[in-house]
Amino acid sequence: MTNGKLNKVLLWNYVSLGIMAVVGLLMNALIVLYYDSDALGVFSETYAWYMILSQIAVWGIHMAVVKYVPETDCEKERGTIVRTAVMISIITALLVTVVSETVLYFMDGVAWKRSMQIAFLGLMLLSVNKILLNYLNAVDRMVTYAVFVSVRYLLLGLGIWFFSVIGVRPEWLAVVFPVTEIIVFLITLGYFMLRIPVGGKTDRKVFRKLLYFGTKILPSYMVLELNTKVDVVCLGILRSNVSQIGIYSFSIFFTEGFYMLYVTIRKMINPGIAAANNEKRLLEQITEIKKRLHRYVTLGGGAAYVGISIGYMIFCKLIQRPAYSVGVIYILIICLAIAINGRYIVFGYLLAQAGYPLEESILNVLTVAGNFILNLILIKIFGTIGAAAATAVSYFIFSFYMKIRVKERVGFTV
């Protein structure tokens, strides 16, 4: 990828990220303004579990697409991969949905039960959409990828605005999830039919290959999603004050936006790493990427850290919710850890793209296990500050162990 193309793709994807951030911010603000912090707490818990279960539902197959599609130039083979991937994701997502809804049926007295029952209806189409969008990533159509991600978040934001204005009950705000996935699926399907006709057919051998890779990488992506939600989940377990969870999750949204600055770069470089590994030039590719991205990761990350912290305080004043200003402490703690470990976050999928998905799974499982244990301990002692501190430490755990495993497996460090 030339510098000009890299800058163009980065621009489009950061515009997309900006849209995601603004829409996410407005979603939270709308719930705060039209309802209260209790409603935001319920919505945040629902969203956290929705995203965690979505990783189980897609079963890592979306990342198998990013791994194997760039390794072939044959359009028929690429079509076979994506068709087979969609079929697998439908099966796994349907099973996860049935199990999740069954468990929820027997859970009484939980504030977010109804909200989750509604949201989880969108899991199957969310899984299919992940496959299709990651195919766009794999074939280097990152501008189109950015557009579709933006559309998804715009639909979520418009849905929350519409349901808030008409005054639906708080738990019914979750209907925005399945409705959004239906619309995104139809739009994406239309694009594929008109612009990327997919040949090939489902194949048993490819089915086994994708399922094998997906199963090995599943723990990694499940816990990776969980790592940004562990604090909210643990607060839901240890704290009965839904309002407190709402205020915390409102500020944590900003830290997730900051984290996505690095994840966006990661998504862009993944196909190139997989292709370079297949061509036995991985070290050369990594060295080139590090040189190109130094200013984005170091200088850009520092500027974003300051901007997000100040922006949060300004926004709390604009919406006239001074009680939420305490959240800047959580932002300062977690975002500092992300900024320090930014380089490792960018190369966070290196082990999988180099052919070691199980190693990456172990890395992320250990990271989230440490995060979970620290949250349980520190929340008990320090409350919400403890949750933020535990999450911050988890990024250092990730970087430390990743550095060791990459050195052992691929023979160099990032």
Short mmCIF file of C-alpha atoms in Angstrom, two decimals:
data_model
loop_
_atom_site.label_atom_id
_atom_site.label_comp_id
_atom_site.label_asym_id
_atom_site.label_seq_id
_atom_site.Cartn_x
_atom_site.Cartn_y
_atom_site.Cartn_z
CA MET A 1 0.00 0.00 0.00
CA THR A 2 1.55 3.32 -1.08
CA ASN A 3 1.74 6.30 1.27
CA GLY A 4 -0.92 8.12 -0.76
CA LYS A 5 -3.33 5.22 -0.61
CA LEU A 6 -2.55 4.65 3.07
CA ASN A 7 -3.36 8.27 3.87
CA LYS A 8 -6.60 8.08 1.88
CA VAL A 9 -7.71 4.87 3.56
CA LEU A 10 -6.74 6.21 6.98
CA LEU A 11 -8.71 9.38 6.32
CA TRP A 12 -11.85 7.50 5.31
CA ASN A 13 -11.61 5.10 8.22
CA TYR A 14 -11.00 7.87 10.73
CA VAL A 15 -13.99 9.74 9.31
CA SER A 16 -15.93 6.53 9.88
CA LEU A 17 -14.52 6.30 13.40
CA GLY A 18 -15.48 9.92 14.01
CA ILE A 19 -19.04 9.15 12.94
CA MET A 20 -19.08 6.12 15.24
CA ALA A 21 -17.84 8.25 18.13
CA VAL A 22 -20.30 11.09 17.56
CA VAL A 23 -23.24 8.75 17.08
CA GLY A 24 -22.27 6.69 20.13
CA LEU A 25 -21.97 9.84 22.17
CA LEU A 26 -25.36 11.08 21.01
CA MET A 27 -26.94 7.70 21.75
CA ASN A 28 -25.76 7.88 25.35
CA ALA A 29 -26.69 11.55 25.62
CA LEU A 30 -30.19 10.93 24.26
CA ILE A 31 -30.83 8.18 26.80
CA VAL A 32 -29.56 10.44 29.60
CA LEU A 33 -31.70 13.37 28.44
CA TYR A 34 -34.93 11.48 27.67
CA TYR A 35 -34.67 8.91 30.46
CA ASP A 36 -32.16 8.71 33.33
CA SER A 37 -28.94 7.05 34.42
CA ASP A 38 -30.85 3.88 35.36
CA ALA A 39 -32.02 3.49 31.77
CA LEU A 40 -28.47 4.10 30.55
CA GLY A 41 -27.22 1.43 32.94
CA VAL A 42 -29.69 -1.12 31.52
CA PHE A 43 -28.83 -0.18 27.95
CA SER A 44 -25.08 -0.36 28.65
CA GLU A 45 -25.33 -3.82 30.21
CA THR A 46 -27.43 -5.00 27.27
CA TYR A 47 -24.99 -3.59 24.73
CA ALA A 48 -22.02 -5.11 26.55
CA TRP A 49 -23.51 -8.61 26.51
CA TYR A 50 -24.80 -8.18 22.96
CA MET A 51 -21.27 -7.49 21.72
CA ILE A 52 -19.73 -10.28 23.81
CA LEU A 53 -22.22 -12.86 22.54
CA SER A 54 -21.76 -11.61 18.99
CA GLN A 55 -18.17 -12.89 19.14
CA ILE A 56 -19.40 -16.35 20.13
CA ALA A 57 -22.13 -16.22 17.48
CA VAL A 58 -19.71 -15.51 14.62
CA TRP A 59 -17.29 -18.13 16.04
CA GLY A 60 -14.15 -16.42 14.74
CA ILE A 61 -15.17 -17.18 11.14
CA HIS A 62 -15.00 -13.49 10.18
CA MET A 63 -11.28 -13.50 11.00
CA ALA A 64 -10.75 -16.72 9.07
CA VAL A 65 -12.05 -14.74 6.08
CA VAL A 66 -9.46 -12.01 6.69
CA LYS A 67 -6.80 -14.71 7.01
CA TYR A 68 -7.53 -16.88 3.95
CA VAL A 69 -9.04 -14.53 1.36
CA PRO A 70 -5.87 -12.41 0.90
CA GLU A 71 -3.87 -15.62 0.37
CA THR A 72 -5.53 -16.29 -3.00
CA ASP A 73 -6.16 -14.20 -6.12
CA CYS A 74 -8.73 -16.62 -7.52
CA GLU A 75 -12.18 -14.99 -7.40
CA LYS A 76 -13.91 -18.38 -7.39
CA GLU A 77 -11.91 -19.52 -4.36
CA ARG A 78 -12.63 -16.24 -2.60
CA GLY A 79 -16.34 -16.68 -3.31
CA THR A 80 -16.25 -20.20 -1.91
CA ILE A 81 -14.63 -18.93 1.26
CA VAL A 82 -17.19 -16.18 1.89
CA ARG A 83 -20.20 -18.36 0.98
CA THR A 84 -19.02 -21.12 3.29
CA ALA A 85 -18.26 -18.60 6.03
CA VAL A 86 -21.79 -17.19 5.85
CA MET A 87 -23.27 -20.66 6.14
CA ILE A 88 -21.18 -21.46 9.22
CA SER A 89 -22.03 -18.15 10.88
CA ILE A 90 -25.77 -18.71 10.39
CA ILE A 91 -25.53 -22.10 12.11
CA THR A 92 -23.41 -20.93 15.05
CA ALA A 93 -25.35 -17.70 15.55
CA LEU A 94 -28.68 -19.53 15.57
CA LEU A 95 -27.41 -21.90 18.27
CA VAL A 96 -26.09 -19.03 20.40
CA THR A 97 -29.36 -17.12 20.05
CA VAL A 98 -31.47 -20.11 21.13
CA VAL A 99 -29.26 -20.84 24.14
CA SER A 100 -29.11 -17.18 25.19
CA GLU A 101 -32.86 -16.64 24.95
CA THR A 102 -33.47 -19.87 26.90
CA VAL A 103 -31.17 -18.78 29.72
CA LEU A 104 -32.80 -15.35 29.87
CA TYR A 105 -36.25 -16.93 30.10
CA PHE A 106 -35.33 -18.41 33.48
CA MET A 107 -33.66 -15.25 34.83
CA ASP A 108 -36.07 -13.35 37.04
CA GLY A 109 -35.49 -10.10 38.88
CA VAL A 110 -32.74 -8.88 36.52
CA ALA A 111 -33.23 -5.27 35.47
CA TRP A 112 -32.01 -5.81 31.90
CA LYS A 113 -33.74 -9.14 31.15
CA ARG A 114 -36.34 -7.80 28.69
CA SER A 115 -33.82 -5.52 27.03
CA MET A 116 -31.45 -8.42 26.37
CA GLN A 117 -34.24 -10.68 25.10
CA ILE A 118 -35.02 -8.08 22.45
CA ALA A 119 -31.42 -7.27 21.53
CA PHE A 120 -30.29 -10.88 21.10
CA LEU A 121 -32.73 -11.33 18.21
CA GLY A 122 -30.18 -9.44 16.11
CA LEU A 123 -27.27 -11.82 16.74
CA MET A 124 -27.68 -13.94 13.61
CA LEU A 125 -27.73 -11.08 11.12
CA LEU A 126 -24.97 -9.31 13.03
CA SER A 127 -22.81 -12.41 12.48
CA VAL A 128 -23.57 -12.51 8.76
CA ASN A 129 -22.86 -8.79 8.47
CA LYS A 130 -19.49 -9.29 10.15
CA ILE A 131 -18.58 -11.92 7.55
CA LEU A 132 -19.53 -9.67 4.65
CA LEU A 133 -17.80 -6.58 6.06
CA ASN A 134 -14.64 -8.51 6.85
CA TYR A 135 -14.63 -9.78 3.29
CA LEU A 136 -14.48 -6.15 2.17
CA ASN A 137 -11.55 -5.73 4.54
CA ALA A 138 -9.87 -8.85 3.13
CA VAL A 139 -10.14 -7.67 -0.50
CA ASP A 140 -8.79 -4.23 0.44
CA ARG A 141 -12.01 -2.29 -0.05
CA MET A 142 -11.45 -0.37 3.14
CA VAL A 143 -13.20 2.80 1.96
CA THR A 144 -16.37 0.83 1.29
CA TYR A 145 -15.86 -0.95 4.61
CA ALA A 146 -15.66 2.41 6.36
CA VAL A 147 -18.86 3.58 4.68
CA PHE A 148 -20.84 0.52 5.76
CA VAL A 149 -19.57 0.73 9.34
CA SER A 150 -20.64 4.39 9.37
CA VAL A 151 -24.07 3.49 8.04
CA ARG A 152 -24.51 0.92 10.79
CA TYR A 153 -23.78 3.44 13.53
CA LEU A 154 -25.90 6.13 11.91
CA LEU A 155 -28.82 3.71 11.89
CA LEU A 156 -28.24 2.88 15.56
CA GLY A 157 -28.18 6.58 16.41
CA LEU A 158 -31.29 7.40 14.39
CA GLY A 159 -33.07 4.45 15.96
CA ILE A 160 -32.27 5.58 19.51
CA TRP A 161 -33.35 9.13 18.65
CA PHE A 162 -36.63 7.94 17.12
CA PHE A 163 -37.54 5.56 19.96
CA SER A 164 -36.57 8.16 22.57
CA VAL A 165 -38.71 10.85 20.96
CA ILE A 166 -41.79 8.65 20.74
CA GLY A 167 -41.22 7.64 24.36
CA VAL A 168 -40.88 3.86 24.27
CA ARG A 169 -40.16 2.13 27.55
CA PRO A 170 -36.39 2.01 28.30
CA GLU A 171 -36.11 -1.74 27.83
CA TRP A 172 -37.58 -1.45 24.33
CA LEU A 173 -34.75 0.78 23.17
CA ALA A 174 -32.90 -2.48 22.48
CA VAL A 175 -35.10 -3.11 19.43
CA VAL A 176 -32.68 -0.81 17.64
CA PHE A 177 -30.16 -3.68 17.44
CA PRO A 178 -32.12 -6.24 15.37
CA VAL A 179 -33.69 -3.50 13.23
CA THR A 180 -30.28 -2.04 12.41
CA GLU A 181 -28.83 -5.43 11.45
CA ILE A 182 -31.74 -6.12 9.10
CA ILE A 183 -31.21 -2.83 7.26
CA VAL A 184 -27.40 -3.20 7.12
CA PHE A 185 -27.77 -6.74 5.77
CA LEU A 186 -30.10 -5.64 2.97
CA ILE A 187 -27.83 -2.74 1.98
CA THR A 188 -24.68 -4.88 2.08
CA LEU A 189 -26.32 -7.69 0.14
CA GLY A 190 -27.40 -5.20 -2.52
CA TYR A 191 -23.83 -3.89 -2.80
CA PHE A 192 -22.42 -7.39 -3.21
CA MET A 193 -24.95 -8.25 -5.90
CA LEU A 194 -24.18 -5.08 -7.90
CA ARG A 195 -20.46 -4.52 -7.28
CA ILE A 196 -18.85 -7.73 -5.99
CA PRO A 197 -20.60 -10.75 -7.51
CA VAL A 198 -19.46 -13.72 -5.46
CA GLY A 199 -18.86 -16.95 -7.35
CA GLY A 200 -17.99 -20.36 -6.04
CA LYS A 201 -20.13 -22.48 -3.77
CA THR A 202 -20.04 -23.85 -0.26
CA ASP A 203 -17.35 -26.47 0.13
CA ARG A 204 -16.93 -29.15 2.79
CA LYS A 205 -13.14 -28.89 2.84
CA VAL A 206 -13.26 -25.11 3.18
CA PHE A 207 -15.96 -25.52 5.85
CA ARG A 208 -13.57 -27.60 7.95
CA LYS A 209 -10.66 -25.23 7.37
CA LEU A 210 -12.64 -22.13 8.34
CA LEU A 211 -14.23 -23.85 11.33
CA TYR A 212 -10.84 -25.12 12.52
CA PHE A 213 -9.27 -21.67 12.32
CA GLY A 214 -12.36 -19.97 13.78
CA THR A 215 -12.50 -22.38 16.72
CA LYS A 216 -8.86 -21.73 17.58
CA ILE A 217 -9.20 -17.96 17.26
CA LEU A 218 -12.63 -17.78 18.98
CA PRO A 219 -11.31 -17.46 22.55
CA SER A 220 -9.10 -14.60 21.39
CA TYR A 221 -11.85 -12.52 19.83
CA MET A 222 -14.41 -13.36 22.45
CA VAL A 223 -12.21 -12.23 25.29
CA LEU A 224 -10.87 -9.29 23.26
CA GLU A 225 -14.41 -7.97 23.02
CA LEU A 226 -14.93 -8.86 26.67
CA ASN A 227 -11.81 -6.95 27.71
CA THR A 228 -13.45 -3.60 26.90
CA LYS A 229 -16.62 -4.72 28.69
CA VAL A 230 -15.23 -6.56 31.74
CA ASP A 231 -15.46 -3.50 33.96
CA VAL A 232 -19.12 -2.86 33.10
CA VAL A 233 -19.98 -6.56 33.48
CA CYS A 234 -18.19 -6.79 36.86
CA LEU A 235 -19.90 -3.63 38.08
CA GLY A 236 -23.20 -5.23 37.10
CA ILE A 237 -22.28 -8.27 39.20
CA LEU A 238 -20.89 -6.44 42.25
CA ARG A 239 -22.90 -3.22 42.30
CA SER A 240 -26.69 -3.02 42.59
CA ASN A 241 -26.68 0.72 41.88
CA VAL A 242 -27.75 0.85 38.21
CA SER A 243 -27.33 4.63 38.17
CA GLN A 244 -23.65 4.31 39.12
CA ILE A 245 -23.14 1.82 36.30
CA GLY A 246 -24.82 4.25 33.91
CA ILE A 247 -22.47 7.12 34.81
CA TYR A 248 -19.42 4.88 34.57
CA SER A 249 -20.43 3.38 31.21
CA PHE A 250 -21.13 6.87 29.84
CA SER A 251 -17.50 7.86 30.37
CA ILE A 252 -16.14 4.47 29.32
CA PHE A 253 -17.67 5.03 25.93
CA PHE A 254 -14.99 7.68 25.37
CA THR A 255 -12.21 5.24 26.26
CA GLU A 256 -13.60 2.72 23.78
CA GLY A 257 -13.54 5.41 21.12
CA PHE A 258 -9.89 6.10 21.92
CA TYR A 259 -9.11 2.37 21.73
CA MET A 260 -10.77 2.23 18.32
CA LEU A 261 -8.23 4.71 16.97
CA TYR A 262 -5.65 1.93 17.23
CA VAL A 263 -7.99 -0.89 16.22
CA THR A 264 -8.83 0.96 12.98
CA ILE A 265 -5.16 0.89 11.98
CA ARG A 266 -5.00 -2.78 12.99
CA LYS A 267 -7.85 -3.70 10.66
CA MET A 268 -6.14 -1.95 7.76
CA ILE A 269 -2.82 -3.77 8.15
CA ASN A 270 -4.20 -7.26 8.83
CA PRO A 271 -4.67 -8.42 5.19
CA GLY A 272 -1.18 -7.20 4.28
CA ILE A 273 0.34 -9.11 7.21
CA ALA A 274 -1.46 -12.32 6.19
CA ALA A 275 -0.28 -11.95 2.59
CA ALA A 276 3.30 -11.14 3.65
CA ASN A 277 3.40 -14.16 5.94
CA ASN A 278 2.23 -16.37 3.07
CA GLU A 279 5.01 -14.92 0.88
CA LYS A 280 7.69 -15.38 3.61
CA ARG A 281 8.40 -11.64 4.01
CA LEU A 282 6.73 -10.97 7.35
CA LEU A 283 9.66 -9.18 8.99
CA GLU A 284 10.00 -6.83 6.02
CA GLN A 285 6.26 -6.03 6.13
CA ILE A 286 6.22 -5.36 9.88
CA THR A 287 9.29 -3.13 9.66
CA GLU A 288 7.70 -1.09 6.88
CA ILE A 289 4.42 -0.73 8.77
CA LYS A 290 6.22 0.44 11.92
CA LYS A 291 8.05 3.15 9.99
CA ARG A 292 4.90 4.41 8.30
CA LEU A 293 2.69 4.40 11.36
CA HIS A 294 5.02 5.86 13.99
CA ARG A 295 3.58 9.37 13.77
CA TYR A 296 -0.02 8.13 13.77
CA VAL A 297 0.45 5.92 16.82
CA THR A 298 2.71 8.16 18.90
CA LEU A 299 1.88 11.75 18.02
CA GLY A 300 -1.73 11.15 17.02
CA GLY A 301 -2.40 9.07 20.13
CA GLY A 302 -1.03 11.76 22.45
CA ALA A 303 -3.12 14.48 20.84
CA ALA A 304 -6.24 12.33 20.95
CA TYR A 305 -5.66 11.57 24.66
CA VAL A 306 -5.72 15.27 25.53
CA GLY A 307 -8.59 16.01 23.16
CA ILE A 308 -10.87 13.27 24.47
CA SER A 309 -10.29 14.21 28.11
CA ILE A 310 -11.06 17.90 27.53
CA GLY A 311 -13.92 17.08 25.18
CA TYR A 312 -15.59 14.92 27.81
CA MET A 313 -15.63 17.73 30.36
CA ILE A 314 -17.01 20.17 27.81
CA PHE A 315 -19.72 17.74 26.78
CA CYS A 316 -20.84 17.17 30.38
CA LYS A 317 -21.31 20.92 30.72
CA LEU A 318 -23.19 21.16 27.42
CA ILE A 319 -25.74 18.53 28.43
CA GLN A 320 -25.92 20.04 31.94
CA ARG A 321 -25.08 16.82 33.74
CA PRO A 322 -22.33 17.82 36.23
CA ALA A 323 -22.66 14.50 38.07
CA TYR A 324 -21.15 12.78 35.05
CA SER A 325 -17.96 14.89 35.14
CA VAL A 326 -16.39 12.42 37.60
CA GLY A 327 -16.01 10.15 34.59
CA VAL A 328 -12.99 12.09 33.36
CA ILE A 329 -10.94 10.29 36.01
CA TYR A 330 -11.78 6.93 34.42
CA ILE A 331 -10.89 8.33 31.00
CA LEU A 332 -7.52 9.64 32.14
CA ILE A 333 -6.60 6.32 33.75
CA ILE A 334 -7.67 3.94 30.97
CA CYS A 335 -6.70 6.07 27.97
CA LEU A 336 -3.21 6.63 29.36
CA ALA A 337 -2.70 2.86 29.48
CA ILE A 338 -4.03 2.51 25.93
CA ALA A 339 -1.71 5.27 24.64
CA ILE A 340 1.35 3.72 26.26
CA ASN A 341 0.54 0.30 24.78
CA GLY A 342 -0.74 1.61 21.44
CA ARG A 343 1.92 -0.09 19.30
CA TYR A 344 1.03 -3.51 20.71
CA ILE A 345 -2.68 -2.87 20.21
CA VAL A 346 -2.05 -2.05 16.54
CA PHE A 347 -0.22 -5.36 16.07
CA GLY A 348 -2.68 -7.19 18.29
CA TYR A 349 -3.64 -9.76 15.61
CA LEU A 350 -0.07 -10.49 14.48
CA LEU A 351 0.09 -13.98 15.93
CA ALA A 352 -3.13 -15.07 14.19
CA GLN A 353 -2.15 -13.51 10.86
CA ALA A 354 1.24 -15.23 11.13
CA GLY A 355 -0.50 -18.59 11.48
CA TYR A 356 -0.74 -18.96 15.26
CA PRO A 357 -4.41 -18.36 16.13
CA LEU A 358 -4.26 -20.56 19.23
CA GLU A 359 -1.32 -18.54 20.58
CA GLU A 360 -3.32 -15.36 20.12
CA SER A 361 -6.27 -16.93 21.90
CA ILE A 362 -4.07 -17.84 24.87
CA LEU A 363 -2.68 -14.29 24.93
CA ASN A 364 -6.11 -12.71 25.04
CA VAL A 365 -7.57 -15.22 27.48
CA LEU A 366 -4.77 -14.47 29.94
CA THR A 367 -5.29 -10.73 29.45
CA VAL A 368 -9.01 -10.87 30.15
CA ALA A 369 -8.60 -13.33 33.01
CA GLY A 370 -6.22 -10.87 34.65
CA ASN A 371 -8.62 -8.02 33.93
CA PHE A 372 -11.55 -9.93 35.41
CA ILE A 373 -9.70 -10.93 38.59
CA LEU A 374 -8.35 -7.40 39.09
CA ASN A 375 -11.84 -5.96 38.58
CA LEU A 376 -13.37 -8.23 41.19
CA ILE A 377 -10.68 -7.26 43.69
CA LEU A 378 -10.36 -3.55 42.97
CA ILE A 379 -14.08 -2.84 42.60
CA LYS A 380 -14.60 -4.29 46.08
CA ILE A 381 -11.91 -1.98 47.47
CA PHE A 382 -12.15 1.20 45.36
CA GLY A 383 -15.49 0.98 43.53
CA THR A 384 -15.62 2.44 40.03
CA ILE A 385 -12.07 3.83 40.29
CA GLY A 386 -10.95 0.25 40.87
CA ALA A 387 -12.74 -0.86 37.70
CA ALA A 388 -10.87 1.73 35.67
CA ALA A 389 -7.52 0.83 37.25
CA ALA A 390 -8.03 -2.88 36.59
CA THR A 391 -8.86 -2.27 32.93
CA ALA A 392 -5.78 -0.05 32.57
CA VAL A 393 -3.48 -2.73 34.00
CA SER A 394 -4.89 -5.31 31.57
CA TYR A 395 -3.36 -3.44 28.63
CA PHE A 396 0.08 -3.79 30.19
CA ILE A 397 -0.52 -7.50 30.75
CA PHE A 398 -1.44 -7.85 27.08
CA SER A 399 1.68 -6.02 25.84
CA PHE A 400 4.07 -7.88 28.14
CA TYR A 401 2.89 -11.36 27.18
CA MET A 402 2.45 -10.49 23.48
CA LYS A 403 6.06 -9.32 23.26
CA ILE A 404 7.24 -12.65 24.64
CA ARG A 405 5.06 -14.85 22.40
CA VAL A 406 5.77 -12.92 19.20
CA LYS A 407 9.51 -13.18 19.85
CA GLU A 408 9.25 -16.93 20.43
CA ARG A 409 6.99 -17.66 17.46
CA VAL A 410 8.07 -15.32 14.66
CA GLY A 411 11.58 -14.49 15.82
CA PHE A 412 11.36 -10.72 16.23
CA THR A 413 9.59 -8.13 18.36
CA VAL A 414 7.18 -5.40 17.43
#
